[in-house]
Short mmCIF file of C-alpha atoms in Angstrom, two decimals:
data_model
loop_
_atom_site.label_atom_id
_atom_site.label_comp_id
_atom_site.label_asym_id
_atom_site.label_seq_id
_atom_site.Cartn_x
_atom_site.Cartn_y
_atom_site.Cartn_z
CA UNK A 1 13.39 165.34 37.99
CA UNK A 2 15.91 166.27 35.29
CA UNK A 3 17.82 168.40 37.80
CA UNK A 4 17.99 165.51 40.28
CA UNK A 5 19.22 163.17 37.53
CA UNK A 6 21.83 165.71 36.48
CA UNK A 7 22.99 166.10 40.09
CA UNK A 8 23.22 162.32 40.41
CA UNK A 9 25.44 162.01 37.33
CA UNK A 10 27.59 164.93 38.43
CA UNK A 11 28.11 163.43 41.88
CA UNK A 12 28.86 160.03 40.36
CA UNK A 13 31.37 161.61 37.98
CA UNK A 14 33.08 163.48 40.81
CA UNK A 15 33.17 160.38 42.98
CA UNK A 16 34.65 158.22 40.23
CA UNK A 17 37.12 160.95 39.34
CA UNK A 18 38.17 161.22 42.96
CA UNK A 19 38.62 157.46 43.24
CA UNK A 20 40.68 157.39 40.04
CA UNK A 21 42.84 160.25 41.32
CA UNK A 22 43.30 158.49 44.67
CA UNK A 23 44.24 155.26 42.91
CA UNK A 24 46.71 157.11 40.69
CA UNK A 25 48.30 158.85 43.67
CA UNK A 26 48.46 155.60 45.64
CA UNK A 27 50.12 153.80 42.75
CA UNK A 28 52.54 156.69 42.29
CA UNK A 29 53.41 156.65 45.97
CA UNK A 30 53.93 152.89 45.87
CA UNK A 31 56.08 153.18 42.76
CA UNK A 32 58.12 156.09 44.08
CA UNK A 33 60.29 154.05 46.47
CA UNK A 34 61.25 151.73 43.60
CA UNK A 35 62.87 154.51 41.62
CA UNK A 36 66.65 154.36 41.64
CA UNK A 37 67.98 157.29 43.68
CA UNK A 38 70.22 159.85 42.06
CA UNK A 39 73.63 158.63 43.24
CA UNK A 40 76.00 161.60 43.54
CA UNK A 41 79.58 161.36 42.37
CA UNK A 42 81.87 160.88 45.33
CA UNK A 43 84.90 162.49 43.72
CA UNK A 44 84.50 165.80 41.88
CA UNK A 45 87.69 167.82 41.65
CA UNK A 46 86.24 171.27 42.30
CA UNK A 47 84.13 170.01 45.21
CA UNK A 48 87.02 168.12 46.80
CA UNK A 49 88.99 171.36 46.87
CA UNK A 50 86.29 172.98 49.03
CA UNK A 51 85.52 169.94 51.19
CA UNK A 52 87.86 170.54 54.13
CA UNK A 53 88.76 173.29 56.53
CA UNK A 54 92.40 174.27 55.81
CA UNK A 55 95.05 172.94 58.15
CA UNK A 56 96.56 175.21 60.78
CA UNK A 57 99.43 175.60 58.33
CA UNK A 58 97.36 176.16 55.17
CA UNK A 59 100.30 175.42 52.85
CA UNK A 60 100.19 171.82 54.08
CA UNK A 61 96.46 171.37 53.45
CA UNK A 62 95.95 168.16 51.47
CA UNK A 63 95.74 168.20 47.69
CA UNK A 64 93.70 165.13 46.90
CA UNK A 65 94.18 162.94 43.86
CA UNK A 66 92.18 163.84 40.77
CA UNK A 67 88.81 162.34 39.95
CA UNK A 68 90.43 160.71 36.92
CA UNK A 69 92.93 158.96 39.20
CA UNK A 70 90.32 158.13 41.83
CA UNK A 71 88.02 156.35 39.39
CA UNK A 72 90.93 154.27 38.08
CA UNK A 73 91.18 152.56 41.46
CA UNK A 74 89.45 149.14 41.54
CA UNK A 75 86.19 148.91 43.47
CA UNK A 76 85.85 146.83 46.60
CA UNK A 77 84.00 143.54 46.17
CA UNK A 78 82.03 142.86 49.32
CA UNK A 79 81.92 139.18 50.21
CA UNK A 80 79.73 137.52 52.77
CA UNK A 81 81.37 137.60 56.18
CA UNK A 82 80.92 135.63 59.37
CA UNK A 83 81.14 136.37 63.11
CA UNK A 84 84.36 136.08 65.07
CA UNK A 85 84.02 134.30 68.41
CA UNK A 86 86.45 134.41 71.28
CA UNK A 87 88.19 131.09 72.00
CA UNK A 88 85.86 128.70 73.76
CA UNK A 89 82.76 130.50 72.49
CA UNK A 90 82.53 129.51 68.83
CA UNK A 91 80.47 126.53 67.62
CA UNK A 92 82.35 123.21 67.38
CA UNK A 93 84.22 122.85 64.09
CA UNK A 94 83.51 126.47 63.14
CA UNK A 95 86.76 127.22 61.32
CA UNK A 96 86.55 124.03 59.27
CA UNK A 97 82.93 124.82 58.43
CA UNK A 98 83.95 128.29 57.24
CA UNK A 99 86.52 126.78 54.89
CA UNK A 100 83.75 124.84 53.16
CA UNK A 101 81.66 127.94 52.41
CA UNK A 102 81.39 129.24 48.87
CA UNK A 103 82.39 132.90 48.44
CA UNK A 104 79.36 135.13 47.90
CA UNK A 105 79.36 138.75 46.75
CA UNK A 106 76.55 140.30 48.76
CA UNK A 107 76.39 143.92 47.57
CA UNK A 108 74.51 144.30 44.29
CA UNK A 109 73.25 147.84 43.66
CA UNK A 110 71.04 146.61 40.81
CA UNK A 111 68.85 144.73 43.29
CA UNK A 112 68.22 147.72 45.57
CA UNK A 113 64.69 149.00 44.95
CA UNK A 114 63.53 150.84 48.05
CA UNK A 115 64.96 153.19 50.65
CA UNK A 116 64.88 150.30 53.12
CA UNK A 117 66.94 148.23 50.67
CA UNK A 118 69.60 150.94 50.48
CA UNK A 119 69.75 151.26 54.26
CA UNK A 120 70.10 147.50 54.68
CA UNK A 121 72.82 147.46 52.03
CA UNK A 122 74.53 150.31 53.85
CA UNK A 123 74.79 148.15 56.94
CA UNK A 124 76.63 145.59 54.80
CA UNK A 125 79.06 148.32 53.71
CA UNK A 126 79.47 149.40 57.34
CA UNK A 127 80.83 145.94 58.14
CA UNK A 128 82.63 145.38 54.84
CA UNK A 129 86.34 144.71 54.93
CA UNK A 130 88.86 143.21 52.62
CA UNK A 131 90.72 140.30 54.16
CA UNK A 132 93.99 141.26 55.79
CA UNK A 133 95.44 137.91 56.85
CA UNK A 134 94.61 134.25 56.51
CA UNK A 135 93.18 132.78 59.68
CA UNK A 136 94.97 129.74 61.04
CA UNK A 137 94.99 128.15 64.47
CA UNK A 138 97.82 130.56 65.37
CA UNK A 139 95.97 133.74 64.35
CA UNK A 140 95.53 136.29 67.14
CA UNK A 141 91.73 136.10 66.92
CA UNK A 142 92.03 132.52 68.17
CA UNK A 143 94.41 133.32 71.03
CA UNK A 144 92.76 133.95 74.44
CA UNK A 145 95.75 136.02 75.56
CA UNK A 146 95.06 138.55 72.79
CA UNK A 147 91.61 139.27 74.21
CA UNK A 148 92.77 139.26 77.82
CA UNK A 149 95.74 141.60 77.30
CA UNK A 150 93.87 144.13 75.14
CA UNK A 151 90.79 144.33 77.34
CA UNK A 152 88.48 144.61 74.33
CA UNK A 153 84.86 144.03 75.33
CA UNK A 154 82.95 141.09 73.86
CA UNK A 155 79.22 140.52 73.39
CA UNK A 156 77.29 138.45 75.89
CA UNK A 157 77.50 135.42 73.57
CA UNK A 158 81.27 135.79 73.21
CA UNK A 159 81.44 137.46 69.80
CA UNK A 160 84.11 139.95 68.79
CA UNK A 161 81.79 142.36 66.90
CA UNK A 162 84.38 144.79 65.55
CA UNK A 163 85.62 142.57 62.71
CA UNK A 164 84.47 139.57 60.68
CA UNK A 165 85.84 136.47 59.05
CA UNK A 166 85.75 136.90 55.26
CA UNK A 167 85.53 134.12 52.67
CA UNK A 168 86.57 135.43 49.26
CA UNK A 169 88.04 132.12 48.14
CA UNK A 170 86.75 128.67 49.07
CA UNK A 171 88.98 126.92 51.56
CA UNK A 172 90.53 130.17 52.79
CA UNK A 173 89.28 132.20 55.76
CA UNK A 174 90.62 135.72 56.22
CA UNK A 175 90.44 138.19 59.08
CA UNK A 176 88.58 141.30 57.91
CA UNK A 177 89.19 144.21 60.24
CA UNK A 178 89.49 147.32 58.10
CA UNK A 179 85.91 148.58 58.20
CA UNK A 180 83.71 151.32 59.67
CA UNK A 181 82.47 148.81 62.23
CA UNK A 182 85.98 148.36 63.62
CA UNK A 183 85.90 151.71 65.44
CA UNK A 184 82.19 152.44 65.56
CA UNK A 185 80.82 149.38 67.38
CA UNK A 186 80.13 149.67 71.08
CA UNK A 187 79.52 146.78 73.45
CA UNK A 188 77.19 147.99 76.18
CA UNK A 189 77.52 146.93 79.84
CA UNK A 190 74.87 144.23 79.33
CA UNK A 191 76.78 142.74 76.40
CA UNK A 192 74.49 144.06 73.67
CA UNK A 193 75.88 145.84 70.61
CA UNK A 194 75.29 149.46 69.64
CA UNK A 195 76.29 150.08 66.03
CA UNK A 196 77.61 153.48 65.01
CA UNK A 197 78.46 154.62 68.53
CA UNK A 198 81.84 155.52 70.00
CA UNK A 199 83.43 152.10 69.85
CA UNK A 200 84.89 149.97 72.60
CA UNK A 201 87.61 148.26 70.61
CA UNK A 202 91.12 148.51 72.05
CA UNK A 203 92.71 148.68 68.61
CA UNK A 204 96.05 150.15 69.67
CA UNK A 205 96.44 147.56 72.41
CA UNK A 206 95.71 144.79 69.94
CA UNK A 207 98.37 146.15 67.58
CA UNK A 208 100.81 146.35 70.49
CA UNK A 209 100.13 142.71 71.33
CA UNK A 210 100.91 141.69 67.75
CA UNK A 211 104.26 143.49 67.84
CA UNK A 212 105.01 142.03 71.26
CA UNK A 213 104.47 138.49 69.99
CA UNK A 214 106.05 138.83 66.54
CA UNK A 215 108.91 136.35 66.19
CA UNK A 216 111.07 138.79 64.25
CA UNK A 217 110.11 142.46 63.96
CA UNK A 218 111.18 144.49 60.92
CA UNK A 219 111.81 147.80 62.70
CA UNK A 220 112.30 149.76 59.48
CA UNK A 221 108.96 148.41 58.25
CA UNK A 222 107.33 149.41 61.53
CA UNK A 223 108.78 152.91 61.33
CA UNK A 224 107.66 153.27 57.72
CA UNK A 225 104.12 152.36 58.79
CA UNK A 226 104.27 154.92 61.57
CA UNK A 227 105.46 157.60 59.13
CA UNK A 228 102.65 156.73 56.75
CA UNK A 229 100.09 157.02 59.52
CA UNK A 230 101.37 159.99 61.51
CA UNK A 231 104.20 162.00 59.95
CA UNK A 232 103.62 165.76 59.56
CA UNK A 233 107.05 166.97 58.39
CA UNK A 234 105.92 170.55 57.73
CA UNK A 235 105.34 171.17 61.43
CA UNK A 236 108.40 172.74 63.05
CA UNK A 237 109.70 171.32 65.25
CA UNK A 238 108.45 168.03 63.81
CA UNK A 239 106.40 166.39 66.60
CA UNK A 240 106.98 162.98 65.04
CA UNK A 241 110.76 163.26 64.81
CA UNK A 242 111.10 160.90 67.77
CA UNK A 243 109.67 158.03 65.70
CA UNK A 244 113.21 157.31 64.55
CA UNK A 245 114.47 156.96 68.11
CA UNK A 246 111.62 154.93 69.60
CA UNK A 247 112.52 151.41 70.60
CA UNK A 248 110.21 148.49 69.97
CA UNK A 249 109.41 148.43 73.70
CA UNK A 250 108.41 152.11 73.54
CA UNK A 251 106.13 151.58 70.55
CA UNK A 252 104.47 148.63 72.28
CA UNK A 253 104.12 150.61 75.51
CA UNK A 254 102.48 153.55 73.71
CA UNK A 255 99.92 151.17 72.19
CA UNK A 256 99.05 149.54 75.49
CA UNK A 257 98.56 152.99 77.05
CA UNK A 258 95.63 153.83 74.76
CA UNK A 259 92.28 152.66 76.21
CA UNK A 260 89.14 151.48 74.40
CA UNK A 261 87.11 154.31 72.85
CA UNK A 262 90.29 156.18 71.87
CA UNK A 263 92.43 155.46 68.81
CA UNK A 264 95.62 156.76 67.23
CA UNK A 265 93.95 156.83 63.83
CA UNK A 266 95.80 157.88 60.69
CA UNK A 267 96.52 161.58 60.60
CA UNK A 268 96.70 162.00 64.38
CA UNK A 269 99.90 161.04 66.21
CA UNK A 270 101.14 157.90 67.88
CA UNK A 271 101.02 159.60 71.28
CA UNK A 272 98.14 162.01 70.48
CA UNK A 273 95.17 159.73 69.88
CA UNK A 274 91.63 160.94 69.29
CA UNK A 275 88.35 159.96 70.87
CA UNK A 276 86.36 157.73 68.50
CA UNK A 277 83.42 159.83 67.25
CA UNK A 278 79.81 158.78 67.77
CA UNK A 279 78.06 158.44 64.39
CA UNK A 280 74.55 158.30 65.84
CA UNK A 281 72.95 161.62 64.94
CA UNK A 282 75.66 162.47 62.41
CA UNK A 283 73.03 163.82 60.03
CA UNK A 284 72.77 166.90 62.26
CA UNK A 285 76.52 167.57 62.53
CA UNK A 286 77.94 170.41 60.41
CA UNK A 287 81.62 169.47 60.87
CA UNK A 288 83.22 166.03 61.01
CA UNK A 289 86.20 164.99 63.17
CA UNK A 290 87.14 166.45 66.56
CA UNK A 291 89.09 169.16 64.74
CA UNK A 292 86.19 169.98 62.40
CA UNK A 293 88.35 168.93 59.47
CA UNK A 294 85.57 168.25 56.98
CA UNK A 295 82.38 170.09 56.16
CA UNK A 296 79.14 168.11 56.23
CA UNK A 297 76.32 169.47 54.08
CA UNK A 298 74.62 166.30 52.92
CA UNK A 299 74.99 162.62 52.07
CA UNK A 300 77.71 163.17 49.47
CA UNK A 301 79.98 164.64 52.14
CA UNK A 302 79.51 161.49 54.25
CA UNK A 303 80.45 159.49 51.15
CA UNK A 304 83.63 161.54 50.77
CA UNK A 305 84.48 161.30 54.45
CA UNK A 306 84.20 157.51 54.34
CA UNK A 307 86.29 157.28 51.17
CA UNK A 308 89.02 159.47 52.62
CA UNK A 309 89.14 157.66 55.94
CA UNK A 310 89.31 154.25 54.31
CA UNK A 311 92.61 155.09 52.68
CA UNK A 312 92.17 157.85 50.12
CA UNK A 313 93.51 160.54 52.47
CA UNK A 314 96.88 158.77 52.40
CA UNK A 315 97.12 159.38 48.65
CA UNK A 316 96.86 163.14 49.13
CA UNK A 317 99.85 165.46 48.95
CA UNK A 318 100.53 167.45 52.11
CA UNK A 319 102.85 170.08 50.66
CA UNK A 320 104.69 167.35 48.76
CA UNK A 321 104.44 164.65 51.45
CA UNK A 322 102.31 161.69 50.26
CA UNK A 323 101.74 159.27 53.17
CA UNK A 324 101.28 156.20 50.96
CA UNK A 325 103.63 157.40 48.25
CA UNK A 326 106.85 155.84 47.05
CA UNK A 327 109.48 157.42 49.29
CA UNK A 328 106.53 159.54 50.49
CA UNK A 329 106.83 161.65 47.32
CA UNK A 330 105.23 159.83 44.37
CA UNK A 331 101.82 158.21 44.03
CA UNK A 332 101.89 154.42 44.27
CA UNK A 333 100.43 152.13 41.61
CA UNK A 334 96.72 152.96 41.88
CA UNK A 335 95.73 149.58 40.49
CA UNK A 336 96.92 148.10 43.79
CA UNK A 337 94.60 150.32 45.85
CA UNK A 338 90.95 149.66 46.68
CA UNK A 339 88.00 152.07 46.88
CA UNK A 340 84.30 151.86 47.58
CA UNK A 341 81.93 152.31 44.65
CA UNK A 342 79.68 155.38 44.63
CA UNK A 343 76.70 153.08 45.21
CA UNK A 344 78.36 151.48 48.23
CA UNK A 345 79.17 154.88 49.72
CA UNK A 346 75.66 156.17 49.11
CA UNK A 347 74.19 153.11 50.83
CA UNK A 348 76.56 153.65 53.76
CA UNK A 349 75.46 157.28 54.09
CA UNK A 350 71.80 156.22 54.11
CA UNK A 351 72.55 153.67 56.81
CA UNK A 352 74.44 156.15 59.00
CA UNK A 353 71.62 158.67 58.63
CA UNK A 354 69.16 155.99 59.79
CA UNK A 355 70.95 155.21 63.07
CA UNK A 356 68.96 155.89 66.22
CA UNK A 357 70.12 156.00 69.84
CA UNK A 358 69.09 153.15 72.12
CA UNK A 359 66.28 153.61 74.65
CA UNK A 360 67.56 155.87 77.41
CA UNK A 361 67.16 154.28 80.86
CA UNK A 362 67.71 157.62 82.63
CA UNK A 363 64.45 159.29 83.66
CA UNK A 364 63.72 162.98 83.59
CA UNK A 365 62.96 162.98 87.31
CA UNK A 366 63.09 165.77 89.89
CA UNK A 367 66.89 165.63 90.06
CA UNK A 368 67.21 165.89 86.27
CA UNK A 369 64.71 168.77 86.22
CA UNK A 370 66.88 170.60 88.72
CA UNK A 371 69.88 169.82 86.52
CA UNK A 372 68.13 171.35 83.52
CA UNK A 373 67.78 174.58 85.46
CA UNK A 374 71.48 174.46 86.32
CA UNK A 375 72.23 173.90 82.62
CA UNK A 376 70.18 176.98 81.75
CA UNK A 377 71.52 179.19 84.54
CA UNK A 378 75.13 178.37 83.65
CA UNK A 379 74.51 179.37 80.00
CA UNK A 380 75.60 175.94 78.78
CA UNK A 381 73.14 176.31 75.91
CA UNK A 382 75.30 179.05 74.42
CA UNK A 383 77.53 176.34 72.97
CA UNK A 384 75.51 173.18 73.59
CA UNK A 385 72.31 174.57 72.13
CA UNK A 386 69.09 172.51 72.26
CA UNK A 387 67.67 170.53 70.55
CA UNK A 388 70.95 169.25 69.09
CA UNK A 389 72.91 170.28 72.20
CA UNK A 390 75.62 171.75 69.99
CA UNK A 391 75.73 175.02 68.10
CA UNK A 392 77.71 173.24 65.36
CA UNK A 393 80.54 175.76 65.59
CA UNK A 394 84.33 175.62 65.76
CA UNK A 395 86.34 176.99 68.66
CA UNK A 396 89.97 178.02 68.05
CA UNK A 397 92.67 176.47 70.22
CA UNK A 398 95.27 178.40 72.16
CA UNK A 399 98.13 179.41 69.88
CA UNK A 400 96.05 179.59 66.69
CA UNK A 401 95.25 182.90 65.06
CA UNK A 402 91.97 182.77 63.15
CA UNK A 403 92.46 183.98 59.55
CA UNK A 404 90.02 186.79 58.64
CA UNK A 405 88.59 184.80 55.73
CA UNK A 406 87.64 181.94 58.09
CA UNK A 407 85.28 184.23 59.99
CA UNK A 408 83.21 184.67 56.85
CA UNK A 409 83.44 181.12 55.55
CA UNK A 410 83.06 178.96 58.67
CA UNK A 411 81.06 178.99 61.90
CA UNK A 412 83.56 180.10 64.53
CA UNK A 413 83.15 180.94 68.20
CA UNK A 414 85.24 183.97 69.21
CA UNK A 415 86.75 182.14 72.19
CA UNK A 416 89.07 179.30 73.15
CA UNK A 417 88.23 176.87 75.94
CA UNK A 418 91.86 176.09 76.77
CA UNK A 419 92.06 172.34 76.11
CA UNK A 420 95.29 170.70 74.91
CA UNK A 421 95.87 172.23 71.43
CA UNK A 422 98.37 169.73 70.04
CA UNK A 423 95.94 167.54 68.08
CA UNK A 424 94.59 170.69 66.41
CA UNK A 425 98.00 172.23 65.66
CA UNK A 426 100.58 169.51 65.02
CA UNK A 427 98.85 166.71 63.09
CA UNK A 428 97.50 166.01 59.60
CA UNK A 429 94.00 166.58 60.99
CA UNK A 430 94.95 169.79 62.77
CA UNK A 431 92.84 172.75 61.63
CA UNK A 432 93.53 175.02 64.59
CA UNK A 433 90.03 174.30 65.89
CA UNK A 434 87.99 171.82 67.86
CA UNK A 435 84.34 171.49 67.05
CA UNK A 436 81.71 171.94 69.76
CA UNK A 437 80.51 168.38 70.42
CA UNK A 438 76.89 167.43 70.90
CA UNK A 439 75.90 166.32 74.39
CA UNK A 440 73.22 163.96 73.08
CA UNK A 441 73.93 160.38 74.04
CA UNK A 442 76.57 161.14 76.67
CA UNK A 443 74.88 158.55 78.89
CA UNK A 444 76.14 155.70 76.69
CA UNK A 445 79.43 157.28 75.56
CA UNK A 446 82.90 157.70 77.04
CA UNK A 447 85.72 158.37 77.57
CA UNK A 448 85.38 162.13 77.05
CA UNK A 449 87.37 165.12 75.73
CA UNK A 450 88.91 165.14 72.26
CA UNK A 451 91.50 162.56 73.35
CA UNK A 452 89.43 160.63 75.88
CA UNK A 453 91.32 161.88 78.94
CA UNK A 454 88.45 161.33 81.39
CA UNK A 455 86.30 158.24 81.69
CA UNK A 456 83.06 159.71 83.07
CA UNK A 457 81.08 162.93 83.35
CA UNK A 458 81.79 162.91 87.08
CA UNK A 459 85.51 163.01 86.28
CA UNK A 460 84.96 165.85 83.80
CA UNK A 461 83.38 168.03 86.47
CA UNK A 462 86.09 167.26 89.04
CA UNK A 463 88.23 170.42 89.53
CA UNK A 464 91.16 168.22 90.56
CA UNK A 465 91.69 167.43 86.87
CA UNK A 466 93.21 170.91 86.39
CA UNK A 467 96.16 170.06 88.64
CA UNK A 468 99.44 168.55 87.50
CA UNK A 469 99.19 165.74 90.06
CA UNK A 470 95.88 164.52 88.60
CA UNK A 471 95.69 160.91 87.44
CA UNK A 472 93.56 160.88 84.25
CA UNK A 473 90.86 158.23 84.35
CA UNK A 474 90.83 157.80 80.56
CA UNK A 475 93.79 158.23 78.24
CA UNK A 476 96.88 159.16 80.25
CA UNK A 477 99.82 158.51 77.94
CA UNK A 478 102.77 156.14 77.92
CA UNK A 479 105.07 156.52 80.90
CA UNK A 480 102.93 159.30 82.38
CA UNK A 481 101.73 158.86 85.96
CA UNK A 482 100.00 162.20 86.40
CA UNK A 483 99.06 165.15 84.21
CA UNK A 484 96.51 167.92 84.20
CA UNK A 485 93.44 167.75 81.97
CA UNK A 486 93.09 171.46 81.35
CA UNK A 487 90.44 173.58 79.72
CA UNK A 488 86.64 173.84 79.66
CA UNK A 489 86.43 174.95 83.28
CA UNK A 490 82.70 175.61 83.07
CA UNK A 491 80.78 173.95 85.89
CA UNK A 492 83.80 173.03 87.98
CA UNK A 493 82.84 175.46 90.75
CA UNK A 494 79.28 174.22 91.12
CA UNK A 495 78.19 172.73 94.43
CA UNK A 496 78.21 168.95 94.73
CA UNK A 497 74.40 168.93 94.63
CA UNK A 498 74.23 171.05 91.49
CA UNK A 499 76.86 168.90 89.77
CA UNK A 500 74.93 165.75 90.58
CA UNK A 501 71.77 167.34 89.22
CA UNK A 502 73.48 168.63 86.08
CA UNK A 503 74.97 165.22 85.34
CA UNK A 504 71.58 163.59 85.91
CA UNK A 505 70.09 165.96 83.32
CA UNK A 506 72.89 165.39 80.80
CA UNK A 507 72.35 161.65 81.05
CA UNK A 508 68.73 162.09 79.92
CA UNK A 509 69.76 163.65 76.60
#
C-alpha cells in the first residue's frame, strides 16, 4: 500500500512538473516574438569597405562616406500616403478631400512588437517616399496624356500603384515617387498588383514626357542631372561624353525608347538601361544587381543596398568624382540629404524576405515534364541549378580579365556567355561580371536579358536574335531599327518541339 501511495505521489509530482514546464515554455514562446530584435547598424566603415565587388577599373571603386557622416544625415519621416488614380477613375472631390487630411507619421519603431509587426512596417517603408512636387490640377499625374504616352500599366480599378500622394502638411498634397515601390511594382495582365516583382512602370518615358511638356527647359540643369546619374569619367573613352552634345529632342527620344520593366537607373547609362530586378526570392540571392555589384549575406546587406540605392551611392567618391558633390568634387551639405533610419531599413529587409510569388497558373503537365528532361539533357542546371535555379555565381564579360584574387574571394564561373558587356565595363555599376539570374518566376517576369532586350522566353530562344537585322522585342535603343541580341546561345539549336517543351517547363518554376 505504501509503495502504491509513493508511486501515486511520484506520478502526480512528475505530471505537475511537466505541466509547469509546458506552461513556462508556452509563455516563453509567446513572449519571444515581443522581444525587440537586434537591429544591426546599417553603416559600419570597415564593413562598407568589403560590401561591394570592385569595379572593372578597381581604382574607381566607390569610397563611401564615413559612418560619422552618414549618421549626421536627417532620418526620413514617413507620412501616411494615399493612392493615385488615373484621371476619370478617382472618387469625386478626391484632391480637395486629401487637402483636408491631417499629416500622420505612420512608422513608429517603438510600437513594433512581433515579427509580423516588423514585416507590416516594412511594407510601409517599401512605399515610403518624400514628396517631390506639389500636386495641382496641372500636375502630370492628373493629365490623361501622361498615362497614354508613357504606356504605364494601371490596376483594374484605375490606380497608378507605383507612387502615392503624400500629405506632410495640411492643405498641401505632394507627389511621392521616390520609393522602392516605384520600380518594384508589377501590374499583372488581369490588373492585379504584384509587389516586389520586376516592375511595369515606364519611368524613363514619364520623364521624357515631362521634358517634352516643360514650358522652358534649363538644358544645363538637365545635363547636370544626367552627369549626376550616369557620368563615369574614369572610363576611357568616356562613354558619357556625348551628354554634352545631346539635344533636348535626343534626350526625350532616348527616354521614350526605354520600355516598362527596364530603367536607366543611377549608375547605369542613359542609353544602357538595366532590367528591373525581381525582389521576390531575394533572400536566396548571393549577389545583388545584374552586375553582381553588392554581396548579400544577410538582412544587413539588404539594408545597405536600400540605403545606397535611395541616394547614398551618389555621395560616394569614384576616384574623386562625387555624383552629388559640389562641382562633382566636394560633399554637399549633408543636413540637406535624407536617409532611412536603421529601424526602417531593418523592417524593409524583413518585408522583402517575406515576399512570396503568386500562384503559378502553369501546370506541370506532360509537355512541361518533357521540357524538364530537355533542361536536364542540355545541362542547363550547371548554371541554373535547382532548387534556386541559379548557382549564385558571377560570369565575366568579354573584354574583362578576372583578377587572380577574385577567384579566391568571389564565386566566379570560368566562362563568358557573350552578352553585351558595356553595362558591366563602362558604368558606375560595372564590375566586369554579370550574375547568373534565377529562372524562378520567369512566367510572370519580362522583358529579359540584363537590359531587357527581348520581351518573352520565345524571343530569347529565337536564333534570329543573333543577326544584325533582328528587331528586338524589348529594349531596342533610340534611333535603332535593328540590332543583334548576342550571347547565351544555349538552346537556340533545339527543335521547335523541344523549345516549346522547355519553355513550358520554365514557366512552371
